[in-house]
Amino acid sequence: MKKRKVEIVVISDVHLGTYGCHAGELLSYLNSINPEKLILNGDIIDIWQFRKRYFPKKHLQVIKKIIDLSTKGTQVFYVTGNHDEMLRKFSDVTMGNIAIVDKLSLKLDGKKAWIFHGDVFDASIQHTKWIAKLGGWGYDFLILFNRFINWVLVRMGREKYSLSKKIKNSVKKAVKYINDFEKVAADLAIKNGYKYVVCGHIHQPKMIRKVNKYGTCLYLNSGDWVENLTSLEYHKKHWELYSFNDDKLSPFYTDEDLKSMSYKDLLAAITVTGKKQD
């Protein structure tokens, strides 16, 4: 399988370690590209809902694939989110080609890009974390239940249905929150002279021009790998919103370099990476 060369790829909200994560599809996508920079824009590993009894091999293979990309020259930036906020203790730590940061600023063909997860705008997470965690578990159950419904619908010859999207689009507060999130992010970006602002967090893939009386910027959201299976790609001065569901990649496709890997082997690989930096 020929790999596509891409300058920058942004993925977010993978939620490895949860039932809703589409790790196999993400693995297929990562196997199909050869990025110069890979930006993991928060909530990649769901530490909030981490369960020792549930971390499938496919989830481990995603981690290994990211490490493999870094060893082959891809520059990896892990931007911390709220579900993996424990990693903020290691902000600005670099291991080989992997850097952990809380936010990222890049210059792309003369234009400034501001990249961060977006949970900083979410007052409910900042001040009532236990409620947010409870909501996360409920969301995970909803996604799992939705998979069962879609399994039945497909066998009946009907189209898949997204319960979470229906709820988000029908609840006025949810719609207002998303609109407010986009506006605040864009306004701050324009105020600080950024032409691009790239977020995650709200699981709403988007690429839209935002304008206010002070200027303009391109607001981008990489979506997620739970519902939408999307990413952002920057190549030859252009941004594109990639959708796995619109692609023709075969789910669970794996390269020869992604052979079965045990927990012991993965830990050994991570240990070696850390020792090289030391």
mmCIF file of C-alpha atoms in Angstrom:
data_model
loop_
_atom_site.group_PDB
_atom_site.id
_atom_site.type_symbol
_atom_site.label_atom_id
_atom_site.label_comp_id
_atom_site.label_asym_id
_atom_site.label_seq_id
_atom_site.Cartn_x
_atom_site.Cartn_y
_atom_site.Cartn_z
ATOM 1 C CA MET A 1 0.000 0.000 0.000
ATOM 2 C CA LYS A 2 1.536 3.304 -1.118
ATOM 3 C CA LYS A 3 1.680 5.903 1.639
ATOM 4 C CA ARG A 4 0.527 9.466 1.024
ATOM 5 C CA LYS A 5 3.056 12.159 1.886
ATOM 6 C CA VAL A 6 1.520 14.898 4.052
ATOM 7 C CA GLU A 7 3.244 17.843 5.688
ATOM 8 C CA ILE A 8 1.063 17.946 8.813
ATOM 9 C CA VAL A 9 -1.606 15.627 10.214
ATOM 10 C CA VAL A 10 -3.724 16.564 13.245
ATOM 11 C CA ILE A 11 -5.781 13.989 15.116
ATOM 12 C CA SER A 12 -7.551 14.371 18.437
ATOM 13 C CA ASP A 13 -10.028 12.718 20.784
ATOM 14 C CA VAL A 14 -9.058 9.129 20.032
ATOM 15 C CA HIS A 15 -9.892 7.974 23.577
ATOM 16 C CA LEU A 16 -7.742 4.862 23.585
ATOM 17 C CA GLY A 17 -8.851 2.596 26.408
ATOM 18 C CA THR A 18 -12.586 3.146 25.911
ATOM 19 C CA TYR A 19 -15.189 1.012 24.141
ATOM 20 C CA GLY A 20 -16.084 3.799 21.717
ATOM 21 C CA CYS A 21 -12.580 4.168 20.244
ATOM 22 C CA HIS A 22 -12.183 3.095 16.599
ATOM 23 C CA ALA A 23 -8.547 2.062 16.978
ATOM 24 C CA GLY A 24 -8.567 -0.313 13.999
ATOM 25 C CA GLU A 25 -9.739 2.379 11.602
ATOM 26 C CA LEU A 26 -7.207 4.864 13.002
ATOM 27 C CA LEU A 27 -4.473 2.256 12.551
ATOM 28 C CA SER A 28 -5.517 1.847 8.911
ATOM 29 C CA TYR A 29 -5.309 5.604 8.409
ATOM 30 C CA LEU A 30 -1.901 5.953 10.083
ATOM 31 C CA ASN A 31 -0.608 3.107 7.925
ATOM 32 C CA SER A 32 -1.717 4.967 4.792
ATOM 33 C CA ILE A 33 0.180 8.218 5.395
ATOM 34 C CA ASN A 34 3.754 9.441 5.716
ATOM 35 C CA PRO A 35 3.519 12.748 7.634
ATOM 36 C CA GLU A 36 6.382 15.148 8.313
ATOM 37 C CA LYS A 37 4.598 16.267 11.503
ATOM 38 C CA LEU A 38 1.957 14.366 13.481
ATOM 39 C CA ILE A 39 0.068 16.484 16.006
ATOM 40 C CA LEU A 40 -1.903 14.548 18.628
ATOM 41 C CA ASN A 41 -4.260 17.283 19.814
ATOM 42 C CA GLY A 42 -5.441 15.911 23.147
ATOM 43 C CA ASP A 43 -7.499 13.047 24.583
ATOM 44 C CA ILE A 44 -5.481 10.408 22.761
ATOM 45 C CA ILE A 45 -5.284 8.075 25.771
ATOM 46 C CA ASP A 46 -8.359 8.342 27.974
ATOM 47 C CA ILE A 47 -6.750 8.300 31.414
ATOM 48 C CA TRP A 48 -10.028 9.360 33.061
ATOM 49 C CA GLN A 49 -11.770 6.153 32.028
ATOM 50 C CA PHE A 50 -8.721 3.876 31.832
ATOM 51 C CA ARG A 51 -9.513 0.260 32.718
ATOM 52 C CA LYS A 52 -6.908 -2.431 33.265
ATOM 53 C CA ARG A 53 -9.361 -5.022 31.964
ATOM 54 C CA TYR A 54 -9.977 -3.150 28.695
ATOM 55 C CA PHE A 55 -7.055 -2.097 26.518
ATOM 56 C CA PRO A 56 -7.237 -4.228 23.356
ATOM 57 C CA LYS A 57 -4.299 -5.126 21.130
ATOM 58 C CA LYS A 58 -5.464 -2.679 18.447
ATOM 59 C CA HIS A 59 -5.204 0.168 20.978
ATOM 60 C CA LEU A 60 -1.633 -0.886 21.790
ATOM 61 C CA GLN A 61 -0.814 -1.063 18.100
ATOM 62 C CA VAL A 62 -1.904 2.564 17.633
ATOM 63 C CA ILE A 63 0.600 3.607 20.314
ATOM 64 C CA LYS A 64 3.305 1.470 18.701
ATOM 65 C CA LYS A 65 2.532 2.940 15.273
ATOM 66 C CA ILE A 66 2.974 6.472 16.615
ATOM 67 C CA ILE A 67 6.312 5.472 18.177
ATOM 68 C CA ASP A 68 7.354 3.805 14.898
ATOM 69 C CA LEU A 69 6.518 6.961 12.933
ATOM 70 C CA SER A 70 8.664 9.026 15.291
ATOM 71 C CA THR A 71 11.640 6.664 14.928
ATOM 72 C CA LYS A 72 11.332 6.908 11.124
ATOM 73 C CA GLY A 73 11.582 10.699 11.141
ATOM 74 C CA THR A 74 8.072 12.017 11.786
ATOM 75 C CA GLN A 75 8.039 14.825 14.332
ATOM 76 C CA VAL A 76 5.318 14.008 16.876
ATOM 77 C CA PHE A 77 3.735 16.655 19.119
ATOM 78 C CA TYR A 78 1.477 15.363 21.906
ATOM 79 C CA VAL A 79 -0.730 18.300 22.902
ATOM 80 C CA THR A 80 -2.363 17.466 26.236
ATOM 81 C CA GLY A 81 -6.141 17.463 26.697
ATOM 82 C CA ASN A 82 -8.473 17.053 29.648
ATOM 83 C CA HIS A 83 -8.794 13.258 29.451
ATOM 84 C CA ASP A 84 -5.004 12.894 29.402
ATOM 85 C CA GLU A 85 -4.281 15.897 31.644
ATOM 86 C CA MET A 86 -1.950 13.812 33.828
ATOM 87 C CA LEU A 87 0.610 14.226 31.050
ATOM 88 C CA ARG A 88 0.675 17.966 31.760
ATOM 89 C CA LYS A 89 3.137 17.140 34.527
ATOM 90 C CA PHE A 90 5.563 16.339 31.699
ATOM 91 C CA SER A 91 4.894 19.402 29.537
ATOM 92 C CA ASP A 92 7.880 20.492 27.431
ATOM 93 C CA VAL A 93 9.531 17.069 27.845
ATOM 94 C CA THR A 94 11.054 15.673 24.638
ATOM 95 C CA MET A 95 11.900 12.031 23.910
ATOM 96 C CA GLY A 96 13.578 11.624 20.545
ATOM 97 C CA ASN A 97 11.085 13.005 17.990
ATOM 98 C CA ILE A 98 8.200 13.044 20.486
ATOM 99 C CA ALA A 99 7.434 16.251 22.401
ATOM 100 C CA ILE A 100 4.734 16.740 25.060
ATOM 101 C CA VAL A 101 3.254 20.255 25.091
ATOM 102 C CA ASP A 102 0.138 22.030 26.363
ATOM 103 C CA LYS A 103 -0.204 24.166 23.220
ATOM 104 C CA LEU A 104 1.657 24.625 19.982
ATOM 105 C CA SER A 105 2.428 27.562 17.718
ATOM 106 C CA LEU A 106 3.674 26.957 14.174
ATOM 107 C CA LYS A 107 4.440 29.145 11.194
ATOM 108 C CA LEU A 108 2.983 27.680 8.001
ATOM 109 C CA ASP A 109 4.064 29.380 4.802
ATOM 110 C CA GLY A 110 4.306 32.740 6.566
ATOM 111 C CA LYS A 111 1.037 32.368 8.518
ATOM 112 C CA LYS A 112 0.829 31.682 12.249
ATOM 113 C CA ALA A 113 -1.117 28.623 13.474
ATOM 114 C CA TRP A 114 -2.290 28.196 17.079
ATOM 115 C CA ILE A 115 -2.954 24.602 18.095
ATOM 116 C CA PHE A 116 -4.462 23.513 21.422
ATOM 117 C CA HIS A 117 -7.038 20.986 22.655
ATOM 118 C CA GLY A 118 -9.743 23.432 23.768
ATOM 119 C CA ASP A 119 -10.776 22.231 27.237
ATOM 120 C CA VAL A 120 -9.496 25.536 28.652
ATOM 121 C CA PHE A 121 -12.826 27.032 27.493
ATOM 122 C CA ASP A 122 -14.906 24.420 29.304
ATOM 123 C CA ALA A 123 -15.881 25.767 32.741
ATOM 124 C CA SER A 124 -17.695 22.537 33.670
ATOM 125 C CA ILE A 125 -14.456 20.566 33.339
ATOM 126 C CA GLN A 126 -12.332 23.163 35.105
ATOM 127 C CA HIS A 127 -14.570 23.491 38.166
ATOM 128 C CA THR A 128 -16.721 20.328 38.434
ATOM 129 C CA LYS A 129 -14.469 17.580 37.155
ATOM 130 C CA TRP A 130 -16.392 14.709 38.751
ATOM 131 C CA ILE A 131 -19.538 15.687 36.811
ATOM 132 C CA ALA A 132 -17.515 15.813 33.597
ATOM 133 C CA LYS A 133 -16.106 12.348 34.304
ATOM 134 C CA LEU A 134 -19.588 10.982 34.952
ATOM 135 C CA GLY A 135 -20.704 12.483 31.647
ATOM 136 C CA GLY A 136 -17.742 10.820 29.944
ATOM 137 C CA TRP A 137 -18.792 7.388 31.178
ATOM 138 C CA GLY A 138 -22.361 8.044 30.019
ATOM 139 C CA TYR A 139 -21.086 9.111 26.607
ATOM 140 C CA ASP A 140 -18.982 5.952 26.352
ATOM 141 C CA PHE A 141 -22.067 3.828 27.109
ATOM 142 C CA LEU A 142 -24.110 5.772 24.547
ATOM 143 C CA ILE A 143 -21.497 5.122 21.843
ATOM 144 C CA LEU A 144 -21.371 1.408 22.720
ATOM 145 C CA PHE A 145 -25.187 1.175 22.640
ATOM 146 C CA ASN A 146 -25.206 3.057 19.317
ATOM 147 C CA ARG A 147 -22.824 0.461 17.845
ATOM 148 C CA PHE A 148 -25.306 -2.288 18.704
ATOM 149 C CA ILE A 149 -28.158 -0.344 17.082
ATOM 150 C CA ASN A 150 -26.096 0.193 13.918
ATOM 151 C CA TRP A 151 -25.163 -3.494 13.841
ATOM 152 C CA VAL A 152 -28.896 -4.290 13.733
ATOM 153 C CA LEU A 153 -29.651 -1.550 11.172
ATOM 154 C CA VAL A 154 -26.924 -2.736 8.777
ATOM 155 C CA ARG A 155 -28.304 -6.283 8.860
ATOM 156 C CA MET A 156 -31.745 -4.891 8.082
ATOM 157 C CA GLY A 157 -30.319 -3.098 5.055
ATOM 158 C CA ARG A 158 -30.789 0.361 6.578
ATOM 159 C CA GLU A 159 -28.370 3.248 7.065
ATOM 160 C CA LYS A 160 -26.417 3.759 10.282
ATOM 161 C CA TYR A 161 -27.737 6.266 12.807
ATOM 162 C CA SER A 162 -25.828 8.480 15.272
ATOM 163 C CA LEU A 163 -27.610 8.928 18.596
ATOM 164 C CA SER A 164 -24.986 11.316 19.959
ATOM 165 C CA LYS A 165 -25.156 13.591 16.901
ATOM 166 C CA LYS A 166 -28.965 13.607 17.102
ATOM 167 C CA ILE A 167 -28.807 14.607 20.761
ATOM 168 C CA LYS A 168 -26.175 17.310 20.152
ATOM 169 C CA ASN A 169 -28.104 18.792 17.228
ATOM 170 C CA SER A 170 -31.461 18.761 19.026
ATOM 171 C CA VAL A 171 -30.403 20.185 22.389
ATOM 172 C CA LYS A 172 -30.234 23.973 22.178
ATOM 173 C CA LYS A 173 -27.624 24.259 24.940
ATOM 174 C CA ALA A 174 -25.316 21.837 23.132
ATOM 175 C CA VAL A 175 -25.627 23.768 19.853
ATOM 176 C CA LYS A 176 -25.009 27.062 21.668
ATOM 177 C CA TYR A 177 -21.957 25.624 23.445
ATOM 178 C CA ILE A 178 -20.397 24.502 20.155
ATOM 179 C CA ASN A 179 -21.072 27.879 18.518
ATOM 180 C CA ASP A 180 -19.678 29.738 21.534
ATOM 181 C CA PHE A 181 -16.602 27.489 21.575
ATOM 182 C CA GLU A 182 -15.835 28.230 17.934
ATOM 183 C CA LYS A 183 -16.390 31.976 18.385
ATOM 184 C CA VAL A 184 -14.172 32.299 21.477
ATOM 185 C CA ALA A 185 -11.361 30.287 19.867
ATOM 186 C CA ALA A 186 -11.515 32.351 16.659
ATOM 187 C CA ASP A 187 -11.757 35.709 18.453
ATOM 188 C CA LEU A 188 -8.707 34.910 20.600
ATOM 189 C CA ALA A 189 -6.757 33.748 17.567
ATOM 190 C CA ILE A 190 -7.542 36.937 15.627
ATOM 191 C CA LYS A 191 -6.659 39.078 18.645
ATOM 192 C CA ASN A 192 -3.242 37.396 18.881
ATOM 193 C CA GLY A 193 -2.451 37.572 15.180
ATOM 194 C CA TYR A 194 -3.040 33.922 14.242
ATOM 195 C CA LYS A 195 -4.412 33.043 10.804
ATOM 196 C CA TYR A 196 -5.241 29.456 11.810
ATOM 197 C CA VAL A 197 -6.664 28.130 15.079
ATOM 198 C CA VAL A 198 -6.783 24.338 15.430
ATOM 199 C CA CYS A 199 -8.776 22.651 18.211
ATOM 200 C CA GLY A 200 -10.307 19.337 19.246
ATOM 201 C CA HIS A 201 -12.313 18.572 22.397
ATOM 202 C CA ILE A 202 -15.903 19.034 21.157
ATOM 203 C CA HIS A 203 -15.894 16.111 18.658
ATOM 204 C CA GLN A 204 -17.200 18.383 15.897
ATOM 205 C CA PRO A 205 -15.015 18.309 12.741
ATOM 206 C CA LYS A 206 -15.089 21.740 11.150
ATOM 207 C CA MET A 207 -13.208 24.009 8.788
ATOM 208 C CA ILE A 208 -14.748 27.469 8.545
ATOM 209 C CA ARG A 209 -13.656 31.056 7.945
ATOM 210 C CA LYS A 210 -14.353 33.283 10.969
ATOM 211 C CA VAL A 211 -14.529 37.059 10.705
ATOM 212 C CA ASN A 212 -14.940 39.819 13.276
ATOM 213 C CA LYS A 213 -14.304 43.582 13.243
ATOM 214 C CA TYR A 214 -10.612 43.032 14.028
ATOM 215 C CA GLY A 215 -9.784 40.575 11.274
ATOM 216 C CA THR A 216 -10.208 36.995 10.100
ATOM 217 C CA CYS A 217 -8.862 33.481 10.702
ATOM 218 C CA LEU A 218 -9.550 29.921 9.648
ATOM 219 C CA TYR A 219 -11.101 27.880 12.483
ATOM 220 C CA LEU A 220 -10.334 24.159 12.267
ATOM 221 C CA ASN A 221 -11.428 21.256 14.433
ATOM 222 C CA SER A 222 -10.006 17.765 13.892
ATOM 223 C CA GLY A 223 -13.136 16.009 15.187
ATOM 224 C CA ASP A 224 -12.565 12.605 16.782
ATOM 225 C CA TRP A 225 -12.063 8.852 16.341
ATOM 226 C CA VAL A 226 -15.148 7.830 18.306
ATOM 227 C CA GLU A 227 -18.023 9.163 16.185
ATOM 228 C CA ASN A 228 -16.705 10.989 13.130
ATOM 229 C CA LEU A 229 -13.326 9.305 12.372
ATOM 230 C CA THR A 230 -11.756 12.502 11.057
ATOM 231 C CA SER A 231 -8.445 14.332 10.980
ATOM 232 C CA LEU A 232 -6.944 17.514 9.580
ATOM 233 C CA GLU A 233 -4.246 17.499 6.914
ATOM 234 C CA TYR A 234 -2.051 20.411 5.803
ATOM 235 C CA HIS A 235 -0.158 20.052 2.538
ATOM 236 C CA LYS A 236 1.056 22.470 -0.135
ATOM 237 C CA LYS A 237 -0.403 25.528 1.655
ATOM 238 C CA HIS A 238 -3.871 24.003 1.996
ATOM 239 C CA TRP A 239 -5.873 22.494 4.866
ATOM 240 C CA GLU A 240 -8.226 19.571 4.263
ATOM 241 C CA LEU A 241 -10.655 17.784 6.544
ATOM 242 C CA TYR A 242 -10.120 14.040 6.130
ATOM 243 C CA SER A 243 -12.960 11.589 6.777
ATOM 244 C CA PHE A 244 -12.211 7.875 7.104
ATOM 245 C CA ASN A 245 -15.827 7.026 6.298
ATOM 246 C CA ASP A 246 -15.466 8.727 2.909
ATOM 247 C CA ASP A 247 -12.167 6.980 2.164
ATOM 248 C CA LYS A 248 -11.713 3.547 0.606
ATOM 249 C CA LEU A 249 -9.222 2.220 3.156
ATOM 250 C CA SER A 250 -9.895 -1.298 4.324
ATOM 251 C CA PRO A 251 -10.622 -1.354 8.071
ATOM 252 C CA PHE A 252 -8.041 -3.109 10.219
ATOM 253 C CA TYR A 253 -5.432 -3.045 7.446
ATOM 254 C CA THR A 254 -1.974 -3.493 8.996
ATOM 255 C CA ASP A 255 1.553 -3.171 7.620
ATOM 256 C CA GLU A 256 4.180 -5.842 8.172
ATOM 257 C CA ASP A 257 5.759 -3.563 10.751
ATOM 258 C CA LEU A 258 2.624 -3.813 12.891
ATOM 259 C CA LYS A 259 2.847 -7.397 13.976
ATOM 260 C CA SER A 260 1.176 -8.549 17.159
ATOM 261 C CA MET A 261 2.750 -6.886 20.161
ATOM 262 C CA SER A 262 2.486 -7.915 23.801
ATOM 263 C CA TYR A 263 2.290 -5.524 26.740
ATOM 264 C CA LYS A 264 5.844 -6.544 27.676
ATOM 265 C CA ASP A 265 7.166 -5.699 24.204
ATOM 266 C CA LEU A 266 5.408 -2.332 24.195
ATOM 267 C CA LEU A 267 6.817 -1.387 27.598
ATOM 268 C CA ALA A 268 10.262 -2.404 26.397
ATOM 269 C CA ALA A 269 9.933 -0.148 23.328
ATOM 270 C CA ILE A 270 8.862 2.821 25.444
ATOM 271 C CA THR A 271 11.712 2.178 27.899
ATOM 272 C CA VAL A 272 14.267 2.127 25.095
ATOM 273 C CA THR A 273 12.885 5.435 23.742
ATOM 274 C CA GLY A 274 13.251 7.011 27.175
ATOM 275 C CA LYS A 275 16.807 5.699 27.632
ATOM 276 C CA LYS A 276 17.890 7.138 24.266
ATOM 277 C CA GLN A 277 16.817 10.572 25.444
ATOM 278 C CA ASP A 278 18.704 10.181 28.735
#
